[in-house]
Short mmCIF file of C-alpha atoms and ligand atoms in Angstrom, two decimals:
data_model
loop_
_atom_site.label_atom_id
_atom_site.label_comp_id
_atom_site.label_asym_id
_atom_site.label_seq_id
_atom_site.Cartn_x
_atom_site.Cartn_y
_atom_site.Cartn_z
CA MET A 217 106.03 90.74 65.55
CA ALA A 218 105.88 93.61 68.06
CA LYS A 219 104.03 92.93 71.30
CA LYS A 220 100.91 94.99 71.82
CA LEU A 221 100.01 97.24 74.73
CA HIS A 222 96.56 98.56 75.55
CA ILE A 223 96.07 101.33 78.14
CA LYS A 224 92.66 102.37 79.44
CA THR A 225 92.79 105.74 81.20
CA PHE A 226 90.37 107.20 83.72
CA GLY A 227 90.52 110.67 85.25
CA CYS A 228 92.30 113.91 84.60
CA GLN A 229 94.76 115.27 82.02
CA MET A 230 97.62 114.22 84.31
CA ASN A 231 96.51 110.63 83.86
CA ASP A 232 96.24 111.06 80.07
CA TYR A 233 99.77 112.44 80.12
CA ASP A 234 101.04 109.57 82.31
CA SER A 235 99.43 106.98 80.00
CA ALA A 236 101.09 108.52 76.95
CA ARG A 237 104.45 108.39 78.73
CA ILE A 238 103.91 104.74 79.74
CA GLY A 239 103.27 103.96 76.06
CA ASP A 240 106.48 105.80 75.03
CA LEU A 241 108.46 104.03 77.75
CA LEU A 242 107.38 100.47 76.98
CA GLU A 243 107.84 101.15 73.28
CA SER A 244 111.41 102.34 73.86
CA THR A 245 112.43 99.53 76.26
CA HIS A 246 110.46 96.53 74.95
CA GLY A 247 109.31 97.56 71.47
CA PHE A 248 105.62 97.54 72.44
CA GLU A 249 103.09 98.91 69.98
CA VAL A 250 100.09 100.70 71.50
CA THR A 251 96.67 99.35 70.43
CA ASN A 252 93.14 100.59 71.10
CA ASP A 253 91.85 97.00 71.05
CA PRO A 254 92.38 95.16 74.37
CA THR A 255 91.51 91.79 72.79
CA GLU A 256 94.66 91.84 70.62
CA ALA A 257 96.97 93.07 73.41
CA ASP A 258 99.72 91.15 75.25
CA VAL A 259 99.65 93.66 78.11
CA VAL A 260 96.58 95.59 79.28
CA LEU A 261 96.95 98.44 81.77
CA LEU A 262 94.34 100.44 83.65
CA ASN A 263 95.46 103.93 84.65
CA THR A 264 93.02 104.78 87.41
CA CYS A 265 91.60 107.77 89.26
CA SER A 266 90.16 107.83 92.77
CA VAL A 267 89.14 111.50 93.06
CA ARG A 268 85.45 110.47 93.06
CA ASP A 269 83.95 107.07 93.86
CA LYS A 270 82.40 106.46 90.42
CA ALA A 271 85.88 106.35 88.92
CA GLN A 272 86.90 103.76 91.47
CA GLU A 273 83.89 101.51 90.85
CA LYS A 274 84.73 101.47 87.15
CA VAL A 275 88.11 99.85 87.90
CA PHE A 276 86.68 96.59 89.16
CA SER A 277 84.01 96.32 86.48
CA HIS A 278 86.75 96.79 83.88
CA LEU A 279 89.02 94.23 85.51
CA GLY A 280 86.14 91.72 85.45
CA ARG A 281 86.05 92.04 81.64
CA TRP A 282 89.79 91.66 81.32
CA ARG A 283 89.71 88.55 83.51
CA GLU A 284 87.65 86.88 80.75
CA TYR A 285 90.35 87.80 78.19
CA LYS A 286 92.93 86.21 80.46
CA ALA A 287 90.87 83.01 80.66
CA GLU A 288 91.25 82.79 76.88
CA ASN A 289 94.86 83.95 76.83
CA PRO A 290 96.66 82.93 80.07
CA ASN A 291 99.78 84.83 78.96
CA LEU A 292 97.95 88.15 79.08
CA ILE A 293 99.58 90.50 81.61
CA ILE A 294 97.11 92.74 83.47
CA GLY A 295 98.27 95.87 85.28
CA VAL A 296 96.60 98.52 87.43
CA GLY A 297 98.24 101.90 87.94
CA GLY A 298 97.38 105.42 89.08
CA CYS A 299 95.64 106.65 92.19
CA VAL A 300 93.44 103.62 92.97
CA ALA A 301 96.51 101.38 92.75
CA SER A 302 98.38 103.75 95.02
CA GLN A 303 95.66 103.68 97.66
CA GLU A 304 94.49 100.09 97.42
CA GLY A 305 97.36 98.09 95.92
CA ASP A 306 97.13 95.08 98.24
CA ALA A 307 93.32 95.15 98.28
CA ILE A 308 93.31 94.94 94.46
CA LEU A 309 95.54 91.87 94.55
CA LYS A 310 93.20 90.26 97.09
CA ARG A 311 90.02 91.09 95.20
CA ALA A 312 91.47 90.48 91.73
CA PRO A 313 94.35 87.98 92.15
CA TYR A 314 94.69 87.64 88.37
CA VAL A 315 96.26 91.16 88.26
CA ASP A 316 100.04 90.98 87.58
CA LEU A 317 101.27 94.57 87.95
CA ILE A 318 100.36 97.26 90.47
CA PHE A 319 102.12 100.61 90.04
CA GLY A 320 101.52 104.11 91.39
CA PRO A 321 101.57 107.52 89.67
CA GLN A 322 105.21 107.97 90.81
CA THR A 323 106.52 104.50 89.89
CA TYR A 324 105.34 103.88 86.34
CA HIS A 325 108.89 104.50 85.08
CA ARG A 326 109.78 101.20 86.79
CA LEU A 327 107.24 99.26 84.69
CA PRO A 328 109.82 97.76 82.30
CA ASP A 329 111.64 96.05 85.22
CA MET A 330 108.38 95.09 86.90
CA TYR A 331 107.16 93.54 83.65
CA ASP A 332 110.40 91.53 83.29
CA SER A 333 110.10 90.30 86.85
CA VAL A 334 106.50 89.12 86.27
CA LEU A 335 107.59 87.26 83.13
CA ALA A 336 110.50 85.63 84.96
CA SER A 337 108.75 84.73 88.22
CA ARG A 338 105.08 84.58 87.18
CA ARG A 339 104.34 86.37 90.42
CA PRO A 340 102.64 89.76 90.74
CA ALA A 341 104.87 92.85 91.08
CA LEU A 342 103.72 95.78 93.24
CA ASP A 343 105.40 99.18 93.65
CA VAL A 344 103.36 102.18 94.77
CA SER A 345 106.11 104.16 96.50
CA PHE A 346 106.85 107.90 95.98
CA PRO A 347 110.46 108.08 94.78
CA GLU A 348 110.07 111.76 93.81
CA ILE A 349 111.84 113.19 90.79
CA GLU A 350 113.48 109.90 89.71
CA LYS A 351 110.48 109.27 87.43
CA PHE A 352 111.23 112.06 84.96
CA ASP A 353 114.89 111.11 84.76
CA CYS A 354 113.92 107.60 83.68
CA LEU A 355 111.41 108.45 80.97
CA PRO A 356 112.34 108.69 77.27
CA PRO A 357 112.12 112.15 75.66
CA ALA A 358 108.53 113.31 75.08
CA LYS A 359 107.18 112.63 71.58
CA ALA A 360 105.35 115.31 69.62
CA ASP A 361 101.95 114.16 68.43
CA GLY A 362 100.28 116.95 66.50
CA VAL A 363 100.40 120.67 67.16
CA LYS A 364 99.65 120.60 70.89
CA ALA A 365 101.50 118.89 73.73
CA TYR A 366 101.18 118.47 77.47
CA VAL A 367 104.26 118.81 79.65
CA SER A 368 104.13 117.77 83.29
CA ILE A 369 106.16 120.21 85.39
CA MET A 370 105.27 119.25 88.95
CA GLU A 371 103.74 116.33 90.76
CA GLY A 372 101.68 115.75 93.84
CA CYS A 373 99.96 118.17 96.17
CA SER A 374 100.70 119.41 99.69
CA LYS A 375 97.49 121.36 100.24
CA TYR A 376 95.46 118.59 101.89
CA CYS A 377 91.99 119.98 101.16
CA THR A 378 89.74 118.03 103.52
CA PHE A 379 87.80 116.33 100.71
CA CYS A 380 90.66 115.25 98.44
CA VAL A 381 92.72 112.04 98.14
CA VAL A 382 95.38 113.42 95.81
CA PRO A 383 98.04 114.21 98.47
CA TYR A 384 97.70 110.61 99.69
CA THR A 385 97.76 108.97 96.25
CA ARG A 386 100.27 111.17 94.41
CA GLY A 387 102.39 112.32 97.31
CA GLU A 388 103.64 115.77 98.29
CA GLU A 389 104.40 118.53 95.76
CA PHE A 390 107.71 118.35 93.94
CA SER A 391 108.83 120.23 90.84
CA ARG A 392 110.87 119.16 87.84
CA PRO A 393 114.13 121.05 87.30
CA PHE A 394 113.65 124.26 85.29
CA ASP A 395 116.23 123.36 82.60
CA ASP A 396 114.65 119.95 81.98
CA VAL A 397 111.29 121.56 81.26
CA ILE A 398 112.83 124.15 78.94
CA ALA A 399 114.74 121.40 77.07
CA GLU A 400 111.59 119.27 76.69
CA VAL A 401 109.54 122.17 75.32
CA TYR A 402 112.37 123.23 72.98
CA GLU A 403 112.50 119.68 71.61
CA LEU A 404 108.72 119.60 71.11
CA ALA A 405 108.91 122.92 69.23
CA GLN A 406 111.52 121.39 66.88
CA HIS A 407 108.93 118.73 66.02
CA GLY A 408 106.15 121.13 65.09
CA VAL A 409 104.38 121.64 68.42
CA ARG A 410 102.90 125.14 68.63
CA GLU A 411 100.90 125.03 71.86
CA ILE A 412 102.05 123.75 75.25
CA THR A 413 99.91 123.04 78.30
CA LEU A 414 101.95 122.79 81.48
CA LEU A 415 100.46 120.25 83.87
CA GLY A 416 100.44 119.76 87.62
CA GLN A 417 97.85 119.08 90.32
CA ASN A 418 98.84 122.51 91.64
CA VAL A 419 100.78 123.74 88.69
CA ASN A 420 101.27 127.27 90.04
CA ALA A 421 103.05 125.90 93.12
CA TYR A 422 105.89 125.13 90.67
CA CYS A 423 109.35 125.93 92.04
CA GLY A 424 112.01 124.26 89.93
CA SER A 425 115.72 124.54 90.54
CA THR A 426 117.85 126.04 87.79
CA HIS A 427 121.38 124.92 86.82
CA ARG A 428 122.61 127.98 88.73
CA GLY A 429 121.03 126.69 91.92
CA LYS A 430 118.26 129.31 91.90
CA ILE A 431 114.56 128.58 92.21
CA ALA A 432 112.25 129.48 89.33
CA ASP A 433 108.51 130.00 89.80
CA LEU A 434 105.81 129.43 87.20
CA ALA A 435 105.91 133.06 86.01
CA MET A 436 109.63 132.76 85.29
CA LEU A 437 109.14 129.43 83.53
CA LEU A 438 106.40 130.91 81.32
CA THR A 439 108.62 133.91 80.49
CA TYR A 440 111.42 131.64 79.31
CA LEU A 441 109.09 129.31 77.43
CA SER A 442 107.52 132.20 75.58
CA GLU A 443 110.97 133.00 74.15
CA ILE A 444 111.13 129.62 72.37
CA ASP A 445 110.61 130.05 68.61
CA GLY A 446 107.69 128.02 67.34
CA ILE A 447 105.84 127.90 70.67
CA ASP A 448 103.09 130.47 70.25
CA ARG A 449 100.49 129.53 72.81
CA LEU A 450 100.97 128.60 76.46
CA ARG A 451 98.44 127.25 78.94
CA PHE A 452 98.76 125.75 82.41
CA THR A 453 96.44 123.71 84.58
CA THR A 454 95.36 123.27 87.39
CA SER A 455 96.03 126.36 89.50
CA HIS A 456 95.28 126.88 93.16
CA PRO A 457 94.11 130.42 94.04
CA LEU A 458 96.49 130.48 97.03
CA ASP A 459 99.56 130.01 94.85
CA PHE A 460 98.59 132.78 92.43
CA THR A 461 101.43 135.23 92.99
CA ASP A 462 101.59 138.81 91.70
CA SER A 463 104.32 137.79 89.26
CA LEU A 464 101.98 135.20 87.76
CA THR A 465 99.14 137.72 87.55
CA ASN A 466 101.52 140.17 85.84
CA ALA A 467 102.44 137.46 83.32
CA TYR A 468 98.93 137.95 81.88
CA ALA A 469 99.81 141.56 81.13
CA GLU A 470 103.29 140.83 79.85
CA LEU A 471 103.18 137.54 77.94
CA ARG A 472 101.10 137.70 74.78
CA LYS A 473 101.59 133.97 74.23
CA LEU A 474 99.75 133.13 77.43
CA ALA A 475 96.25 132.08 76.32
CA ASP A 476 93.22 134.17 77.24
CA HIS A 477 91.84 131.39 79.38
CA LEU A 478 92.51 130.29 82.94
CA HIS A 479 91.15 127.38 84.95
CA LEU A 480 90.97 128.57 88.54
CA PRO A 481 89.14 126.15 90.88
CA VAL A 482 87.13 127.88 93.60
CA GLN A 483 85.03 124.88 94.80
CA SER A 484 82.43 126.98 96.68
CA GLY A 485 81.22 130.56 97.07
CA SER A 486 80.60 130.22 100.81
CA ASP A 487 83.32 131.20 103.28
CA ARG A 488 82.00 128.70 105.81
CA ILE A 489 82.34 125.83 103.33
CA LEU A 490 85.73 127.05 102.08
CA THR A 491 87.00 127.00 105.67
CA ASN A 492 85.67 123.49 106.22
CA MET A 493 87.31 122.42 102.98
CA LYS A 494 90.60 123.95 104.24
CA ARG A 495 91.06 125.87 101.00
CA GLY A 496 93.00 128.70 102.64
CA TYR A 497 91.26 131.66 100.89
CA SER A 498 88.00 133.56 101.27
CA VAL A 499 85.38 134.29 98.62
CA ASP A 500 86.44 137.92 98.71
CA GLY A 501 90.08 136.93 98.27
CA TYR A 502 89.11 134.90 95.18
CA ARG A 503 87.11 137.85 93.79
CA ARG A 504 90.04 140.22 94.32
CA LEU A 505 92.37 137.78 92.55
CA VAL A 506 90.00 137.65 89.56
CA GLN A 507 89.87 141.45 89.54
CA ARG A 508 93.67 141.68 89.48
CA LEU A 509 93.81 139.12 86.68
CA ARG A 510 91.26 141.04 84.63
CA GLU A 511 93.13 144.28 85.18
CA ALA A 512 96.18 142.54 83.75
CA ARG A 513 94.20 140.87 80.91
CA PRO A 514 90.69 142.31 80.42
CA SER A 515 89.72 139.62 77.89
CA LEU A 516 90.56 136.70 80.21
CA ASN A 517 88.00 133.85 80.29
CA LEU A 518 87.74 131.81 83.46
CA SER A 519 86.61 128.27 84.14
CA SER A 520 86.43 126.64 87.55
CA ASP A 521 85.84 123.49 89.62
CA PHE A 522 82.87 123.36 92.00
CA ILE A 523 81.97 120.77 94.58
CA ILE A 524 78.25 120.61 95.26
CA GLY A 525 76.84 119.20 98.49
CA PHE A 526 79.98 119.29 100.64
CA PRO A 527 78.87 118.09 104.14
CA GLY A 528 76.76 120.78 105.79
CA GLU A 529 76.20 122.85 102.61
CA THR A 530 72.90 124.74 103.15
CA ASP A 531 70.68 126.49 100.62
CA ARG A 532 72.32 129.71 101.76
CA ASP A 533 75.81 128.37 101.06
CA PHE A 534 74.70 127.24 97.63
CA ASP A 535 73.10 130.64 96.93
CA ALA A 536 76.45 132.23 97.81
CA THR A 537 78.11 129.98 95.20
CA MET A 538 75.57 131.10 92.60
CA GLU A 539 76.20 134.76 93.55
CA LEU A 540 79.92 134.28 93.03
CA ILE A 541 79.22 132.72 89.63
CA GLU A 542 77.06 135.74 88.67
CA SER A 543 79.67 138.24 89.74
CA VAL A 544 82.71 136.54 88.19
CA GLY A 545 81.17 135.04 85.03
CA PHE A 546 82.55 131.60 84.17
CA ASP A 547 82.99 130.08 80.77
CA GLN A 548 82.98 126.43 81.81
CA SER A 549 82.77 124.37 84.96
CA PHE A 550 83.94 120.99 86.15
CA SER A 551 81.29 120.52 88.79
CA PHE A 552 80.50 117.35 90.70
CA ILE A 553 78.52 116.25 93.71
CA TYR A 554 80.80 115.77 96.71
CA SER A 555 82.03 112.21 96.99
CA PRO A 556 83.32 111.11 100.43
CA ARG A 557 86.82 109.69 100.04
CA PRO A 558 87.94 107.16 102.63
CA GLY A 559 90.86 108.41 104.71
CA THR A 560 90.13 112.13 104.14
CA PRO A 561 88.99 114.37 107.04
CA ALA A 562 85.73 115.39 105.33
CA ALA A 563 84.64 111.75 105.09
CA GLU A 564 84.08 111.90 108.88
CA LEU A 565 81.68 114.87 108.66
CA VAL A 566 77.92 114.49 109.01
CA ASP A 567 76.23 114.87 105.65
CA ALA A 568 72.48 115.36 106.05
CA THR A 569 71.61 116.83 102.62
CA SER A 570 69.65 114.48 100.36
CA GLN A 571 71.07 113.34 97.03
CA GLU A 572 67.98 114.83 95.37
CA VAL A 573 68.73 118.33 96.73
CA LYS A 574 72.39 118.01 95.71
CA LEU A 575 71.44 116.94 92.21
CA HIS A 576 69.04 119.88 91.88
CA ARG A 577 71.79 122.29 93.00
CA LEU A 578 74.26 120.75 90.55
CA GLN A 579 71.81 121.09 87.65
CA THR A 580 71.05 124.72 88.59
CA LEU A 581 74.75 125.59 88.63
CA GLN A 582 75.54 123.76 85.41
CA ALA A 583 72.57 125.31 83.57
CA ARG A 584 73.69 128.83 84.54
CA ILE A 585 77.29 128.25 83.48
CA THR A 586 76.11 126.78 80.15
CA GLU A 587 74.07 129.98 79.62
CA MET A 588 77.14 132.07 80.38
CA ALA A 589 79.27 130.04 77.96
CA THR A 590 76.62 130.50 75.25
CA GLU A 591 76.60 134.26 75.86
CA ILE A 592 80.41 134.33 75.51
CA SER A 593 80.25 132.31 72.27
CA ARG A 594 77.57 134.62 70.82
CA ALA A 595 79.59 137.71 71.74
CA MET A 596 82.46 136.25 69.70
CA ILE A 597 80.42 136.49 66.46
CA GLY A 598 81.97 139.19 64.28
CA THR A 599 85.29 139.15 66.16
CA THR A 600 88.58 137.90 64.72
CA GLN A 601 90.15 135.04 66.65
CA ALA A 602 93.59 133.46 66.45
CA VAL A 603 92.92 129.77 65.82
CA LEU A 604 95.54 127.03 66.00
CA VAL A 605 94.64 124.58 63.23
CA GLU A 606 94.67 121.04 64.60
CA GLY A 607 93.39 119.03 61.64
CA THR A 608 90.32 118.38 59.56
CA SER A 609 86.85 118.91 60.92
CA LYS A 610 85.13 115.92 62.57
CA LYS A 611 81.90 116.16 60.60
CA ASN A 612 83.25 117.45 57.29
CA ALA A 613 86.72 116.32 56.20
CA ALA A 614 86.77 119.08 53.56
CA GLN A 615 86.90 121.66 56.36
CA LEU A 616 89.57 122.47 58.92
CA LYS A 617 89.23 122.54 62.69
CA GLY A 618 91.14 124.51 65.29
CA ARG A 619 90.83 126.11 68.71
CA THR A 620 90.57 129.68 69.89
CA GLU A 621 92.49 130.98 72.90
CA ASN A 622 89.41 130.43 75.04
CA ASN A 623 89.31 126.79 73.97
CA ARG A 624 86.42 126.81 71.51
CA VAL A 625 86.48 124.54 68.49
CA VAL A 626 86.10 126.49 65.22
CA ASN A 627 85.33 124.85 61.85
CA PHE A 628 86.16 126.72 58.64
CA ASP A 629 87.23 126.30 55.01
CA GLY A 630 90.93 126.34 54.23
CA PRO A 631 93.78 124.39 52.61
CA ARG A 632 95.24 121.40 54.46
CA ASP A 633 98.70 122.94 54.59
CA TRP A 634 97.36 125.31 57.25
CA ILE A 635 97.33 122.39 59.71
CA GLY A 636 99.85 123.26 62.41
CA GLN A 637 99.61 127.02 61.77
CA PHE A 638 97.67 129.83 63.37
CA VAL A 639 94.91 131.34 61.24
CA ASP A 640 92.96 134.53 61.92
CA ILE A 641 89.31 133.56 61.71
CA LYS A 642 86.33 135.87 61.62
CA ILE A 643 83.63 134.14 63.70
CA THR A 644 80.32 133.92 61.80
CA GLU A 645 78.18 131.51 63.83
CA ALA A 646 77.98 130.17 67.39
CA LEU A 647 76.64 126.59 67.71
CA PRO A 648 76.13 124.79 71.06
CA ASN A 649 79.48 122.94 70.94
CA SER A 650 81.51 124.80 68.35
CA LEU A 651 81.88 127.95 66.27
CA ARG A 652 82.02 128.49 62.53
CA GLY A 653 84.15 131.11 60.83
CA GLU A 654 85.86 132.49 57.76
CA ALA A 655 89.63 132.46 57.39
CA LEU A 656 91.31 135.86 57.00
CA ARG A 657 94.99 134.90 57.00
CA ALA A 658 97.39 132.23 58.22
CA TRP A 659 100.55 133.15 60.08
CA MET A 660 103.50 131.52 61.76
CA GLY A 661 103.84 133.17 65.13
CA VAL A 662 102.43 135.60 67.67
CA VAL A 663 105.39 137.91 67.75
CA ALA A 664 106.95 137.38 64.35
CA GLU A 665 104.57 139.20 62.00
CA SER A 666 107.26 139.01 59.33
CA ASN A 667 106.83 135.25 59.28
CA VAL A 668 103.39 135.50 57.64
CA ARG A 669 103.29 132.72 55.04
CA THR A 670 99.86 132.73 53.49
CA SER A 671 97.27 135.44 53.24
CA THR A 672 93.72 135.07 51.94
CA ALA A 673 92.23 138.30 53.21
N1 SAM B 1516 94.57 121.77 92.47
C1 SAM B 1516 93.23 121.93 92.19
C2 SAM B 1516 92.57 122.92 93.16
O1 SAM B 1516 93.09 124.00 93.35
O2 SAM B 1516 91.55 122.64 93.70
C3 SAM B 1516 92.41 120.68 92.03
C4 SAM B 1516 92.90 119.34 91.62
S1 SAM B 1516 91.69 118.09 92.07
C5 SAM B 1516 92.46 116.62 91.75
C6 SAM B 1516 90.51 118.24 90.78
C7 SAM B 1516 89.11 118.51 91.23
O3 SAM B 1516 88.49 117.34 91.68
C8 SAM B 1516 88.96 119.47 92.39
O4 SAM B 1516 89.07 120.80 91.99
C9 SAM B 1516 87.60 119.16 92.95
O5 SAM B 1516 86.60 120.00 92.41
C10 SAM B 1516 87.39 117.70 92.49
N2 SAM B 1516 87.36 116.81 93.66
C11 SAM B 1516 88.40 116.43 94.42
N3 SAM B 1516 87.96 115.64 95.44
C12 SAM B 1516 86.63 115.53 95.30
C13 SAM B 1516 85.63 114.86 96.03
N4 SAM B 1516 85.92 114.17 97.13
N5 SAM B 1516 84.35 114.95 95.61
C14 SAM B 1516 84.04 115.66 94.49
N6 SAM B 1516 84.95 116.33 93.76
C15 SAM B 1516 86.23 116.27 94.15
FE1 F3S B 1517 93.24 118.10 95.93
FE2 F3S B 1517 93.14 120.44 97.13
FE3 F3S B 1517 95.41 119.49 96.19
S1 F3S B 1517 91.71 119.68 95.62
S2 F3S B 1517 94.86 118.24 94.47
S3 F3S B 1517 94.26 118.65 97.86
S4 F3S B 1517 94.67 121.61 96.12
#
């Protein structure tokens, strides 16, 4: 019988991607089957995140639970990976000596050997080094799972924002070779994937070498990817405003397959705070970038990350953030109260603002962005949207569900053989978390109108 592997993932899409690859890897080398139930697993892995402290606290409470499973099944192998492992590998072994495997975001490709060594020696194995690109060379080919896929194109971050642990836990920026990314996406397209999201902590810092020894930037990569038949929607996340070159802005004018949605973290609308965060741009610079992007693609929707209550943030700084939000108009936010991260420069700064004030600011910001998102959803009523059909609707299996370019879930009636296709949907209703619509026609690709397969209009 196949051994079972359970992976619990905390944190960002990069971690989700890494966990999926760990599953593929251990399946290909050791025949593991992935299970959602940790109690039936032979190996349980935690893929951790240390961007904010709450995520870190969760690691030890989870390990406490798994320790009880190990008391019942002494052969259970427990592993901790990701950013917490990278930062606190030895400390984890001290605090939780029943852990067998400690691996970092750049060493999970070595898990098969580490697992063998634990079985042979019954001693813990720890590897949290940063061996750069080796990881991607050692992973099995990506597996398509549905109509959408994530593809990691670069790793790490060299920006060293004063509040962030990522450069310390994931290492400096490095990019995958251009041809490897093209080959992976081509392969995914052969298996029915229609939408690709390129991933990286600073995805637009991508600079991959080509087989001709040249360096390709993200704009060039997107141009090539949009030529692949079958791939009809491209996204990328997360971008840094500083790395947003003119060629990438122009891509929004030139590449129809590039989705009408961009996640562009700004963090704060106050120049003073941006300087103290070491973000490297001004509020005005961010505004001008948005203006250029909207000149290239007037319909572009923007979402952003905000940190509330960075040390020294005054009411005036916060008001400046709200002004920026009013002038740009955001569709969604990933906004959190600042969390001091040990070892980062900002953790040394005096932070006199009360938690109560920070919470009030956070709620004010989130309420305004929710209002803006609702306005955008309402304005979509009566419009026709290209929707990639992902499967059946959650609440009503007789209906289909898909996503618009600006990432809204749409439920509508249609035959099951539309799953995996794009359908033009006329939006009829905007609900708080989704839209409803009527199908006009299904089609195969953005550029190839001649490929239209079904039409109900
Ligand atoms: N590359 C992206 C950028 O340009 O900012 C961000 C990647 S970062 C891992 C994801 C988000 O986590 C950041 O945008 C920031 O809002 C949030 N974050 C990072 N460190 C944080 C901290 N110490 N406290 C609160 N939020 C934090
Ligand atoms: Fe973190 Fe700033 Fe890089 S937020 S991931 S150090 S761009």
